PDB file of C-alpha atoms and ligand atoms in Angstrom:
ATOM      1  CA  MET A  46     -15.269 -18.980 -42.486  1.00  0.00           C
ATOM      2  CA  SER A  47     -14.011 -15.545 -43.440  1.00  0.00           C
ATOM      3  CA  LYS A  48     -10.403 -14.577 -42.895  1.00  0.00           C
ATOM      4  CA  LYS A  49     -11.461 -12.105 -40.261  1.00  0.00           C
ATOM      5  CA  SER A  50     -13.453 -14.521 -38.117  1.00  0.00           C
ATOM      6  CA  LYS A  51     -10.684 -17.128 -38.340  1.00  0.00           C
ATOM      7  CA  ALA A  52      -8.241 -14.581 -37.015  1.00  0.00           C
ATOM      8  CA  ALA A  53     -10.681 -13.607 -34.299  1.00  0.00           C
ATOM      9  CA  LYS A  54     -10.934 -17.229 -33.239  1.00  0.00           C
ATOM     10  CA  ARG A  55      -7.180 -17.515 -32.879  1.00  0.00           C
ATOM     11  CA  GLN A  56      -6.926 -14.407 -30.793  1.00  0.00           C
ATOM     12  CA  PRO A  57      -6.423 -15.054 -27.099  1.00  0.00           C
ATOM     13  CA  GLN A  58      -9.014 -13.567 -24.819  1.00  0.00           C
ATOM     14  CA  GLU A  59      -8.399  -9.927 -24.216  1.00  0.00           C
ATOM     15  CA  GLY A  60      -6.446  -9.484 -21.010  1.00  0.00           C
ATOM     16  CA  ALA A  61      -5.030 -13.001 -21.040  1.00  0.00           C
ATOM     17  CA  GLY A  62      -1.340 -13.640 -21.652  1.00  0.00           C
ATOM     18  CA  ASP A  63       1.630 -15.342 -20.059  1.00  0.00           C
ATOM     19  CA  ILE A  64       0.468 -16.774 -16.732  1.00  0.00           C
ATOM     20  CA  VAL A  65       3.633 -15.553 -14.999  1.00  0.00           C
ATOM     21  CA  ASP A  66       2.822 -11.963 -15.949  1.00  0.00           C
ATOM     22  CA  LEU A  67      -0.826 -12.394 -14.928  1.00  0.00           C
ATOM     23  CA  ILE A  68       0.169 -13.706 -11.508  1.00  0.00           C
ATOM     24  CA  LEU A  69       2.694 -10.916 -10.895  1.00  0.00           C
ATOM     25  CA  GLU A  70       0.159  -8.328 -11.980  1.00  0.00           C
ATOM     26  CA  ASP A  71      -2.442  -9.740  -9.589  1.00  0.00           C
ATOM     27  CA  HIS A  72       0.036  -9.713  -6.720  1.00  0.00           C
ATOM     28  CA  LYS A  73       0.417  -5.922  -6.924  1.00  0.00           C
ATOM     29  CA  PRO A  74      -2.965  -4.887  -5.457  1.00  0.00           C
ATOM     30  CA  ILE A  75      -2.674  -7.701  -2.905  1.00  0.00           C
ATOM     31  CA  TRP A  76       0.700  -6.331  -1.723  1.00  0.00           C
ATOM     32  CA  LYS A  77      -0.807  -2.871  -1.327  1.00  0.00           C
ATOM     33  CA  LEU A  78      -3.645  -4.183   0.815  1.00  0.00           C
ATOM     34  CA  ILE A  79      -1.248  -6.303   2.879  1.00  0.00           C
ATOM     35  CA  LYS A  80       0.753  -3.190   3.715  1.00  0.00           C
ATOM     36  CA  LYS A  81      -2.392  -1.386   4.813  1.00  0.00           C
ATOM     37  CA  MET A  82      -3.675  -4.311   6.892  1.00  0.00           C
ATOM     38  CA  LYS A  83      -0.437  -4.623   8.877  1.00  0.00           C
ATOM     39  CA  SER A  84       0.396  -0.937   9.110  1.00  0.00           C
ATOM     40  CA  ASP A  85       0.798   0.498  12.608  1.00  0.00           C
ATOM     41  CA  ASP A  86      -0.281   3.871  11.242  1.00  0.00           C
ATOM     42  CA  ALA A  87      -3.626   2.661   9.885  1.00  0.00           C
ATOM     43  CA  THR A  88      -6.783   2.841  11.991  1.00  0.00           C
ATOM     44  CA  VAL A  89      -8.949  -0.206  12.608  1.00  0.00           C
ATOM     45  CA  ALA A  90     -11.535   1.276  10.263  1.00  0.00           C
ATOM     46  CA  GLN A  91      -8.902   1.589   7.528  1.00  0.00           C
ATOM     47  CA  LYS A  92      -7.770  -1.976   8.132  1.00  0.00           C
ATOM     48  CA  ARG A  93     -11.341  -3.213   7.976  1.00  0.00           C
ATOM     49  CA  ALA A  94     -11.865  -1.327   4.714  1.00  0.00           C
ATOM     50  CA  ALA A  95      -8.668  -2.826   3.266  1.00  0.00           C
ATOM     51  CA  PHE A  96      -9.691  -6.315   4.366  1.00  0.00           C
ATOM     52  CA  LYS A  97     -13.092  -5.928   2.701  1.00  0.00           C
ATOM     53  CA  VAL A  98     -11.326  -5.483  -0.639  1.00  0.00           C
ATOM     54  CA  PHE A  99      -8.550  -7.964   0.168  1.00  0.00           C
ATOM     55  CA  ALA A 100     -10.740 -11.042   0.818  1.00  0.00           C
ATOM     56  CA  PRO A 101     -12.467 -11.232  -2.600  1.00  0.00           C
ATOM     57  CA  THR A 102      -9.314 -10.057  -4.406  1.00  0.00           C
ATOM     58  CA  LEU A 103      -7.363 -12.920  -2.857  1.00  0.00           C
ATOM     59  CA  VAL A 104      -9.992 -15.531  -3.768  1.00  0.00           C
ATOM     60  CA  ALA A 105     -10.088 -14.330  -7.392  1.00  0.00           C
ATOM     61  CA  HIS A 106      -6.320 -14.775  -7.533  1.00  0.00           C
ATOM     62  CA  ALA A 107      -5.824 -17.924  -5.449  1.00  0.00           C
ATOM     63  CA  LYS A 108      -8.497 -20.138  -6.985  1.00  0.00           C
ATOM     64  CA  PRO A 109      -7.308 -19.717 -10.598  1.00  0.00           C
ATOM     65  CA  GLU A 110      -3.706 -20.088  -9.421  1.00  0.00           C
ATOM     66  CA  GLU A 111      -4.528 -23.411  -7.749  1.00  0.00           C
ATOM     67  CA  GLN A 112      -6.153 -24.720 -10.898  1.00  0.00           C
ATOM     68  CA  THR A 113      -3.314 -23.719 -13.217  1.00  0.00           C
ATOM     69  CA  TRP A 114       0.183 -23.209 -11.816  1.00  0.00           C
ATOM     70  CA  TYR A 115      -0.270 -25.349  -8.682  1.00  0.00           C
ATOM     71  CA  LYS A 116      -1.978 -28.100 -10.637  1.00  0.00           C
ATOM     72  CA  ARG A 117       1.012 -28.155 -12.977  1.00  0.00           C
ATOM     73  CA  MET A 118       3.467 -28.206 -10.032  1.00  0.00           C
ATOM     74  CA  LYS A 119       1.659 -31.118  -8.431  1.00  0.00           C
ATOM     75  CA  SER A 120       1.962 -33.102 -11.679  1.00  0.00           C
ATOM     76  CA  LYS A 121       5.747 -32.624 -11.885  1.00  0.00           C
ATOM     77  CA  LYS A 122       8.241 -34.899 -10.210  1.00  0.00           C
ATOM     78  CA  GLY A 123      10.053 -33.040  -7.460  1.00  0.00           C
ATOM     79  CA  GLN A 124       7.550 -30.165  -7.320  1.00  0.00           C
ATOM     80  CA  LYS A 125       4.539 -31.877  -5.791  1.00  0.00           C
ATOM     81  CA  VAL A 126       5.356 -30.818  -2.227  1.00  0.00           C
ATOM     82  CA  GLU A 127       5.710 -27.179  -3.261  1.00  0.00           C
ATOM     83  CA  GLY A 128       2.344 -27.320  -5.007  1.00  0.00           C
ATOM     84  CA  LEU A 129       0.714 -28.863  -1.961  1.00  0.00           C
ATOM     85  CA  GLU A 130       2.372 -26.294   0.282  1.00  0.00           C
ATOM     86  CA  GLY A 131       0.776 -23.555  -1.802  1.00  0.00           C
ATOM     87  CA  ASP A 132      -2.655 -25.173  -1.515  1.00  0.00           C
ATOM     88  CA  ILE A 133      -2.262 -25.409   2.265  1.00  0.00           C
ATOM     89  CA  GLU A 134      -1.224 -21.765   2.584  1.00  0.00           C
ATOM     90  CA  HIS A 135      -4.226 -20.721   0.498  1.00  0.00           C
ATOM     91  CA  GLY A 136      -6.409 -22.835   2.770  1.00  0.00           C
ATOM     92  CA  LEU A 137      -5.044 -21.153   5.904  1.00  0.00           C
ATOM     93  CA  ALA A 138      -5.571 -17.687   4.430  1.00  0.00           C
ATOM     94  CA  ASP A 139      -9.099 -18.656   3.465  1.00  0.00           C
ATOM     95  CA  LYS A 140      -9.837 -19.864   6.980  1.00  0.00           C
ATOM     96  CA  LEU A 141      -8.553 -16.612   8.504  1.00  0.00           C
ATOM     97  CA  CYS A 142     -10.565 -14.545   6.012  1.00  0.00           C
ATOM     98  CA  LYS A 143     -13.719 -16.431   6.996  1.00  0.00           C
ATOM     99  CA  GLU A 144     -13.025 -15.839  10.699  1.00  0.00           C
ATOM    100  CA  LEU A 145     -12.274 -12.161  10.167  1.00  0.00           C
ATOM    101  CA  LYS A 146     -15.618 -11.593   8.484  1.00  0.00           C
ATOM    102  CA  HIS A 147     -17.237 -12.433  11.816  1.00  0.00           C
ATOM    103  CA  THR A 148     -14.711 -10.787  14.142  1.00  0.00           C
ATOM    104  CA  SER A 149     -16.461  -7.800  15.677  1.00  0.00           C
ATOM    105  CA  ASP A 150     -13.930  -7.183  18.478  1.00  0.00           C
ATOM    106  CA  ASN A 151     -11.461  -4.612  17.159  1.00  0.00           C
ATOM    107  CA  ASP A 152      -8.388  -5.882  19.029  1.00  0.00           C
ATOM    108  CA  MET A 153      -9.011  -9.415  17.847  1.00  0.00           C
ATOM    109  CA  PHE A 154      -9.597  -8.121  14.333  1.00  0.00           C
ATOM    110  CA  GLU A 155      -6.270  -6.253  14.333  1.00  0.00           C
ATOM    111  CA  ALA A 156      -4.386  -9.276  15.634  1.00  0.00           C
ATOM    112  CA  LYS A 157      -5.928 -11.662  13.122  1.00  0.00           C
ATOM    113  CA  VAL A 158      -5.638  -9.340  10.167  1.00  0.00           C
ATOM    114  CA  LYS A 159      -1.934  -8.855  10.909  1.00  0.00           C
ATOM    115  CA  VAL A 160      -1.366 -12.608  10.981  1.00  0.00           C
ATOM    116  CA  LEU A 161      -3.261 -12.906   7.706  1.00  0.00           C
ATOM    117  CA  ALA A 162      -1.218 -10.102   6.111  1.00  0.00           C
ATOM    118  CA  GLU A 163       2.058 -11.693   7.235  1.00  0.00           C
ATOM    119  CA  LEU A 164       1.018 -15.149   6.097  1.00  0.00           C
ATOM    120  CA  VAL A 165      -0.016 -13.986   2.647  1.00  0.00           C
ATOM    121  CA  GLY A 166       2.994 -11.666   2.333  1.00  0.00           C
ATOM    122  CA  HIS A 167       5.325 -14.584   3.029  1.00  0.00           C
ATOM    123  CA  HIS A 168       3.361 -16.702   0.556  1.00  0.00           C
ATOM    124  CA  LEU A 169       3.628 -14.092  -2.223  1.00  0.00           C
ATOM    125  CA  GLU A 170       7.367 -13.704  -1.602  1.00  0.00           C
ATOM    126  CA  GLU A 171       7.874 -17.449  -1.996  1.00  0.00           C
ATOM    127  CA  GLU A 172       5.834 -17.508  -5.177  1.00  0.00           C
ATOM    128  CA  GLU A 173       7.716 -14.579  -6.641  1.00  0.00           C
ATOM    129  CA  ASP A 174      10.979 -16.409  -5.890  1.00  0.00           C
ATOM    130  CA  MET A 175       9.668 -19.499  -7.704  1.00  0.00           C
ATOM    131  CA  LEU A 176       8.230 -17.826 -10.802  1.00  0.00           C
ATOM    132  CA  PRO A 177      11.578 -17.273 -12.596  1.00  0.00           C
ATOM    133  CA  SER A 178      12.394 -20.991 -12.490  1.00  0.00           C
ATOM    134  CA  PHE A 179       8.888 -21.839 -13.692  1.00  0.00           C
ATOM    135  CA  LYS A 180       9.497 -19.482 -16.601  1.00  0.00           C
ATOM    136  CA  LYS A 181      12.851 -21.123 -17.333  1.00  0.00           C
ATOM    137  CA  GLU A 182      11.568 -24.689 -17.396  1.00  0.00           C
ATOM    138  CA  SER A 183       8.364 -24.072 -19.356  1.00  0.00           C
ATOM    139  CA  LYS A 184       7.565 -23.142 -22.924  1.00  0.00           C
ATOM    140  CA  LYS A 185       5.903 -19.859 -23.797  1.00  0.00           C
ATOM    141  CA  GLU A 186       2.951 -21.715 -25.414  1.00  0.00           C
ATOM    142  CA  GLU A 187       2.298 -23.613 -22.214  1.00  0.00           C
ATOM    143  CA  ARG A 188       2.337 -20.408 -20.170  1.00  0.00           C
ATOM    144  CA  LEU A 189      -0.027 -18.732 -22.631  1.00  0.00           C
ATOM    145  CA  ALA A 190      -2.413 -21.701 -22.484  1.00  0.00           C
ATOM    146  CA  LEU A 191      -2.308 -21.640 -18.673  1.00  0.00           C
ATOM    147  CA  GLY A 192      -2.809 -17.887 -18.828  1.00  0.00           C
ATOM    148  CA  GLU A 193      -6.024 -18.352 -20.766  1.00  0.00           C
ATOM    149  CA  VAL A 194      -7.381 -20.794 -18.211  1.00  0.00           C
ATOM    150  CA  TYR A 195      -6.265 -18.530 -15.366  1.00  0.00           C
ATOM    151  CA  PHE A 196      -7.916 -15.521 -16.965  1.00  0.00           C
ATOM    152  CA  ARG A 197     -11.197 -17.348 -17.608  1.00  0.00           C
ATOM    153  CA  LEU A 198     -11.383 -18.681 -14.039  1.00  0.00           C
ATOM    154  CA  ARG A 199     -10.436 -15.334 -12.592  1.00  0.00           C
ATOM    155  CA  LYS A 200     -13.454 -13.736 -14.253  1.00  0.00           C
ATOM    156  CA  LYS A 201     -15.630 -16.423 -12.718  1.00  0.00           C
ATOM    157  CA  TYR A 202     -14.444 -15.606  -9.197  1.00  0.00           C
ATOM    158  CA  LEU A 203     -14.440 -11.848  -9.496  1.00  0.00           C
TER     159      LEU A 203
HETATM  160 FE1  FE2 B1004      -0.764 -18.302  -4.087  1.00  0.00          FE
HETATM  161 FE1  FE2 B1005      -0.051 -15.818  -6.107  1.00  0.00          FE
END
């Protein structure tokens, strides 16, 4: 094997990196859409448009997160409940997203989309509070390895 191809093999996938950074980066567009979906100034049409982007964006973030960070949490003593809590919150958001796709009544849509936005906003806040301690108790190599898995899965769900 040539020097060049060996080096290429060692290179992480482009776009991958520390899982903590990947998660925080993925939260940014989700936060923006949350704000739009719960805004009193937005029209129903604008909320529907935001939701259309939000639903697949959330899946492409949540599924890889479950299979990396949450999986790790559930394997650690004292963190299992937090990991399960995350899974449950993802499940509730998923259920609401599925319902919203078939909610034609505008008032019902606005009510449900607000609950969804508040639920996911609360969920992201909790995660962002937990990420610094995850960073403290883990090694960089582990976070990079998890980042690679996260990145690969994310592409699958996008
Ligand atoms: Fe999450
Ligand atoms: Fe997240």
